[in-house]
Each structure stands twice: as structure tokens, then as C-alpha cells.
Tab-separated table of C-alpha atoms in Angstrom:
chain	number	residue	atom	x	y	z
V	1460	MET	CA	-47.116	-25.685	-60.877
V	1461	ASP	CA	-46.623	-28.455	-58.208
V	1462	SER	CA	-47.385	-28.494	-54.586
V	1463	LYS	CA	-43.668	-28.529	-53.935
V	1464	GLU	CA	-43.655	-25.159	-56.348
V	1465	ALA	CA	-46.194	-22.360	-54.277
V	1466	GLN	CA	-44.820	-24.354	-51.172
V	1467	SER	CA	-41.373	-23.027	-51.747
V	1468	GLN	CA	-42.143	-19.966	-52.980
V	1469	ILE	CA	-44.675	-19.660	-49.764
V	1470	ALA	CA	-42.130	-20.765	-48.054
V	1471	GLN	CA	-40.025	-17.628	-49.887
V	1472	MET	CA	-42.965	-15.051	-49.472
V	1473	ILE	CA	-43.284	-15.891	-45.283
V	1474	SER	CA	-39.184	-15.414	-44.875
V	1475	PHE	CA	-39.338	-11.971	-47.165
V	1476	ILE	CA	-42.366	-11.121	-44.675
V	1477	ALA	CA	-40.205	-12.053	-42.383
V	1478	ALA	CA	-37.405	-10.413	-42.728
V	1479	GLU	CA	-38.758	-7.040	-43.661
V	1480	ALA	CA	-41.140	-6.820	-40.854
V	1481	ALA	CA	-37.915	-7.744	-38.423
V	1482	ASP	CA	-36.068	-4.587	-39.881
V	1483	LYS	CA	-39.181	-2.806	-39.337
V	1484	ALA	CA	-39.357	-3.964	-35.971
V	1485	ASN	CA	-35.035	-2.840	-35.580
V	1486	GLU	CA	-35.614	-0.399	-36.805
V	1487	ILE	CA	-38.754	1.294	-34.805
V	1488	GLN	CA	-36.216	-0.487	-31.580
V	1489	LYS	CA	-33.428	2.129	-32.830
V	1490	LYS	CA	-35.694	5.126	-33.261
V	1491	GLY	CA	-36.808	4.370	-30.406
V	1492	GLU	CA	-33.928	3.741	-28.015
V	1493	GLU	CA	-32.298	6.740	-30.464
V	1494	GLU	CA	-35.709	9.207	-28.624
V	1495	PHE	CA	-35.937	7.269	-25.681
V	1496	SER	CA	-31.877	8.665	-24.964
V	1497	ILE	CA	-32.916	11.686	-26.534
V	1498	GLU	CA	-34.973	12.404	-23.957
V	1499	VAL	CA	-32.567	10.980	-21.184
V	1500	HIS	CA	-30.375	13.737	-22.555
V	1501	ARG	CA	-33.286	15.905	-22.434
V	1502	LEU	CA	-34.314	15.493	-18.162
V	1503	ILE	CA	-30.461	14.518	-17.377
V	1504	THR	CA	-29.918	18.423	-18.771
V	1505	GLU	CA	-32.501	20.405	-17.114
V	1506	GLN	CA	-32.076	18.597	-13.708
V	1507	LYS	CA	-28.548	19.691	-14.067
V	1508	GLU	CA	-30.155	23.365	-14.998
V	1509	LYS	CA	-32.357	22.999	-12.255
V	1510	VAL	CA	-28.969	21.671	-9.661
V	1511	ARG	CA	-26.887	24.811	-11.153
V	1512	GLN	CA	-29.077	27.725	-10.922
V	1513	GLY	CA	-29.725	26.259	-7.308
V	1514	TYR	CA	-26.605	26.095	-6.541
V	1515	GLU	CA	-25.812	29.510	-8.046
V	1516	LYS	CA	-29.061	31.101	-5.217
V	1517	LYS	CA	-26.901	29.118	-2.539
V	1518	VAL	CA	-24.142	31.324	-3.878
V	1519	LYS	CA	-25.254	33.838	-4.036
V	1520	GLN	CA	-27.798	34.003	-0.758
V	1521	ILE	CA	-23.924	33.042	0.994
V	1522	GLU	CA	-22.330	35.812	-0.350
V	1523	THR	CA	-25.712	38.414	0.029
V	1524	LYS	CA	-24.983	37.261	3.707
V	1525	TYR	CA	-21.179	37.556	4.440
V	1526	ALA	CA	-21.387	41.040	2.624
V	1527	ILE	CA	-24.038	42.305	4.854
V	1528	ALA	CA	-22.667	40.582	7.860
V	1529	ARG	CA	-18.775	42.155	7.148
V	1530	SER	CA	-20.337	45.475	6.728
V	1531	MET	CA	-22.334	45.305	9.243
V	1532	ALA	CA	-18.753	44.429	11.665
V	1533	ILE	CA	-17.161	47.194	10.148
V	1534	ASN	CA	-19.640	50.075	11.149
V	1535	LYS	CA	-19.289	48.368	14.112
V	1536	GLN	CA	-16.272	48.702	14.659
V	1537	ARG	CA	-15.739	52.041	13.096
V	1538	LEU	CA	-18.610	53.175	15.220
V	1539	GLU	CA	-16.579	51.213	19.015
V	1540	LYS	CA	-13.926	52.868	17.125
V	1541	ILE	CA	-16.173	56.766	16.651
V	1542	LYS	CA	-16.912	55.708	20.633
V	1543	ALA	CA	-13.768	55.614	21.877
V	1544	ARG	CA	-11.785	58.144	20.107
V	1545	GLN	CA	-14.240	60.609	21.391
V	1546	GLU	CA	-14.351	59.620	25.168
V	1547	VAL	CA	-11.426	59.863	25.014
V	1548	MET	CA	-11.497	63.304	23.521
V	1549	HIS	CA	-13.887	64.025	26.376
V	1550	LYS	CA	-11.766	62.987	29.098
V	1551	ILE	CA	-9.689	65.149	27.442
V	1552	GLU	CA	-11.417	68.255	27.284
V	1553	ASN	CA	-12.018	67.100	30.603
V	1554	ASP	CA	-9.296	67.590	32.057
V	1555	ALA	CA	-7.919	70.964	30.327
V	1556	ARG	CA	-11.253	72.284	31.386
V	1557	ALA	CA	-9.637	71.120	35.469
V	1558	LYS	CA	-6.661	73.060	34.519
V	1559	LEU	CA	-7.963	76.199	32.362
V	1560	VAL	CA	-10.473	76.781	35.427
V	1561	SER	CA	-8.541	76.526	38.045
V	1562	GLU	CA	-5.086	78.232	36.308
V	1563	ALA	CA	-8.321	81.312	35.883
V	1564	GLN	CA	-8.502	81.871	39.564
V	1565	ALA	CA	-4.738	82.894	39.038
V	1566	PRO	CA	-3.835	86.529	39.034
V	1567	ALA	CA	-1.275	86.100	36.189
V	1568	PHE	CA	-3.292	85.095	34.003
V	1569	VAL	CA	-6.106	86.715	35.041
V	1570	THR	CA	-3.381	89.250	33.726
V	1571	LYS	CA	-3.090	87.985	29.886
V	1572	LEU	CA	-6.309	87.476	29.071
V	1573	ILE	CA	-6.176	91.165	29.697
V	1574	VAL	CA	-2.768	92.293	27.895
V	1575	GLN	CA	-3.744	89.709	25.574
V	1576	GLY	CA	-6.896	91.339	24.469
V	1577	LEU	CA	-5.660	94.945	24.367
V	1578	LEU	CA	-2.779	93.721	22.071
V	1579	MET	CA	-5.755	92.162	19.220
V	1580	LEU	CA	-7.593	95.799	20.133
V	1581	LEU	CA	-4.970	98.847	20.723
V	1582	GLU	CA	-7.776	101.263	22.008
V	1583	ASP	CA	-7.284	103.906	25.038
V	1584	LYS	CA	-10.309	102.981	26.147
V	1585	VAL	CA	-11.545	99.461	27.062
V	1586	THR	CA	-14.231	97.821	29.445
V	1587	VAL	CA	-13.541	94.435	30.969
V	1588	ARG	CA	-15.847	92.331	31.668
V	1589	CYS	CA	-16.120	89.228	33.969
V	1590	ARG	CA	-18.522	87.001	36.425
V	1591	LYS	CA	-19.301	88.337	39.352
V	1592	ALA	CA	-17.057	86.216	41.579
V	1593	ASP	CA	-14.774	86.763	40.320
V	1594	GLU	CA	-15.462	90.770	40.063
V	1595	SER	CA	-12.356	91.213	42.896
V	1596	LEU	CA	-9.952	89.282	41.513
V	1597	VAL	CA	-9.642	91.149	37.626
V	1598	LYS	CA	-9.640	94.089	39.626
V	1599	GLY	CA	-6.412	93.158	41.029
V	1600	CYS	CA	-5.233	92.789	37.404
V	1601	LEU	CA	-5.942	95.964	36.104
V	1602	ALA	CA	-3.264	97.834	36.847
V	1603	GLY	CA	-0.722	95.216	36.022
V	1604	ALA	CA	-2.408	94.658	32.733
V	1605	GLN	CA	-2.274	98.149	31.905
V	1606	ALA	CA	2.332	98.688	32.933
V	1607	GLU	CA	2.728	95.019	30.980
V	1608	TYR	CA	0.717	95.959	27.788
V	1609	ALA	CA	2.052	99.556	27.604
V	1610	LYS	CA	5.522	97.876	28.078
V	1611	LEU	CA	4.888	95.335	25.626
V	1612	ILE	CA	3.997	98.626	23.739
V	1613	LYS	CA	6.980	100.618	24.171
V	1614	ALA	CA	9.919	97.197	23.368
V	1615	GLU	CA	7.840	96.730	19.815
V	1616	THR	CA	6.718	99.858	18.252
V	1617	GLY	CA	8.728	102.641	19.753
V	1618	ALA	CA	5.666	104.034	21.180
V	1619	THR	CA	3.745	105.603	24.062
V	1620	LYS	CA	0.550	103.982	24.446
V	1621	ASP	CA	-1.515	103.928	27.684
V	1622	CYS	CA	-4.734	102.246	27.798
V	1623	ALA	CA	-7.641	102.913	30.637
V	1624	LEU	CA	-9.375	99.867	32.066
V	1625	VAL	CA	-12.610	99.881	33.745
V	1626	ILE	CA	-14.644	96.720	35.055
V	1627	ASP	CA	-18.407	96.917	33.321
V	1628	THR	CA	-21.020	96.990	34.893
V	1629	GLU	CA	-22.846	93.566	33.234
V	1630	TYR	CA	-21.448	90.440	34.332
V	1631	LEU	CA	-20.272	87.182	32.272
V	1632	PRO	CA	-23.042	84.379	33.121
V	1633	ALA	CA	-22.059	82.457	36.276
V	1634	ALA	CA	-20.076	78.742	36.919
V	1635	PRO	CA	-22.215	76.219	35.869
V	1636	GLU	CA	-23.852	73.849	38.033
V	1637	ALA	CA	-25.170	70.335	38.337
V	1638	GLY	CA	-28.504	70.023	36.399
V	1639	LYS	CA	-28.803	73.658	36.012
V	1640	ASP	CA	-29.740	74.525	31.835
V	1641	GLY	CA	-29.293	78.689	30.122
V	1642	PRO	CA	-25.096	80.578	29.427
V	1643	SER	CA	-22.967	79.890	32.039
V	1644	CYS	CA	-18.640	81.384	31.968
V	1645	LEU	CA	-16.073	79.669	32.962
V	1646	GLY	CA	-13.942	81.828	34.517
V	1647	GLY	CA	-11.429	84.763	31.918
V	1648	VAL	CA	-12.892	88.010	30.710
V	1649	LEU	CA	-14.463	89.467	27.775
V	1650	LEU	CA	-13.164	92.914	26.596
V	1651	HIS	CA	-14.764	95.283	24.131
V	1652	CYS	CA	-15.093	98.525	23.410
V	1653	GLN	CA	-16.109	101.503	20.837
V	1654	ALA	CA	-19.969	100.942	23.667
V	1655	GLY	CA	-19.372	96.974	22.232
V	1656	LYS	CA	-19.187	97.502	18.828
V	1657	ILE	CA	-15.946	95.805	18.981
V	1658	SER	CA	-15.274	92.909	21.712
V	1659	ILE	CA	-12.536	89.628	22.378
V	1660	ASP	CA	-13.696	86.848	23.403
V	1661	ASN	CA	-10.189	85.921	25.826
V	1662	THR	CA	-12.954	83.502	28.794
V	1663	VAL	CA	-11.481	80.210	29.524
V	1664	ASP	CA	-14.961	78.425	27.644
V	1665	VAL	CA	-13.226	80.325	24.495
V	1666	ARG	CA	-10.233	79.160	24.370
V	1667	LEU	CA	-11.041	75.477	25.500
V	1668	ARG	CA	-13.034	75.449	22.688
V	1669	LEU	CA	-10.036	77.095	21.101
V	1670	VAL	CA	-7.462	75.122	22.599
V	1671	MET	CA	-8.789	71.546	21.515
V	1672	GLU	CA	-9.958	72.326	17.713
V	1673	GLN	CA	-6.313	73.855	16.743
V	1674	ALA	CA	-4.828	70.027	19.265
V	1675	LYS	CA	-7.523	67.121	17.929
V	1676	PRO	CA	-5.063	66.513	15.244
V	1677	ALA	CA	-2.256	66.094	17.120
V	1678	ILE	CA	-4.095	64.387	19.605
V	1679	ARG	CA	-5.719	61.509	16.984
V	1680	SER	CA	-2.933	61.550	15.634
V	1681	LEU	CA	-0.399	60.523	18.835
V	1682	LEU	CA	-3.784	58.590	20.500
V	1683	PHE	CA	-4.915	56.543	16.889
V	1684	PRO	CA	-2.042	56.468	14.149
V	1685	ALA	CA	-3.752	53.543	12.526
V	1686	SER	CA	-7.191	55.744	12.262
């Protein structure tokens, strides 16, 4: 082999080795780019997920705050409505109380209270209890109440029935006083018989409570139609 052939073979070997090295380098570069691309995609995906989770967390926090604020606003509105309703009901009760207290000093009203109690008891002898301050007023109504009771029984049943009325020696509590605790009574009468075993409370206090309880639905419907 002469020197030309040797040089040609060496050149071919060098060219082959260089081509192989270039292919290897390209393969390494391509693999590196692929790995880099995968890593970049992984990092982007992780960051996106972190951002998404952070956004969802913030949205949930905002929704929770809104729900709490809304609930508090609704409760506040409900409490204000209840307070306003109670204030109106108290005003109506106070007005009704004043009217009943005034009527309780009228003989005709007291007579009706006694007659109503007698019609529920249907006894021959009934004791009438009142406040000490109302004793003379109630005494003056006994004869009229007896006559009215007998008249109503006669009209309804045709029977003749009288009832003996006596004033109790025990009195109902006195009228309420500002700043003073303890039992009180706005007026009216309490009827009892059979040694106190049977009684009808026809005091203004009881009638006021009864009237308010019966009137509450109608009052609420009238004053608070949307409640």
C-alpha cells in the first residue's frame, strides 16, 4: 500500500469517525432538548396547578366571606324586623291596656265582667273579689249583675235562676306602680265559689293577655303582610 492509499483510508476513517461523532452529538442534543422540553412542560404544568389551586382557594375564601356577610345581613334584618314588630305589638298592648283600665272604672263594664263569670259558673252563690280601691264600684254593680244574669238565664232556658253575690274580704293586688316589683292588678274582678275550688279570673290583666293572644295573628298580618 503506497502512501496515497494509506492517506485515503485515513481520511475515510476520519470522515466516518467525524460523521459518527456528529450523529452522536445530534442524538445527544436532540435527547437533551426533549428532556429540557419535558422538564419545562412539567414546571409549567406545576406552576399552572399552583396558580389554579391558589385561585380556587381565593375564590373559596371570597365565597365564604360573602356567605358569612350575607348570613349576618339577613340575621341583622330579621332581628331588626322582630324588634320593630315587638315595638309595635308593645305599643298596641299599651294602648289596649290604657283603654281597658279606663273601661274597668265604668259600672257597665264591671257589670258585664261579673255577668260573664256567672254564666260560666252557673252557681247559686258566688264571691266577687276586686281591688280594695274598686270595692265601692264593684259593690254598686252587684244588684245589676244579678238582675242581668237572671234575665239572660230566663231568656235562654226559660228557667228562673238567681245567684247571691258577696264581696270577698280578700282583695286583688293594687294597681302597678313604676319602680315597684311584686303582684299587681289593672282592675276587673275574680269570681269564685265552692270555697275557692272553682274560680273565673275576669281581671283586666287576664283579658288583656287573652285579647292580645287572639289578636296577634290578625295584627301581624295587617302590619307585616310580607313577614
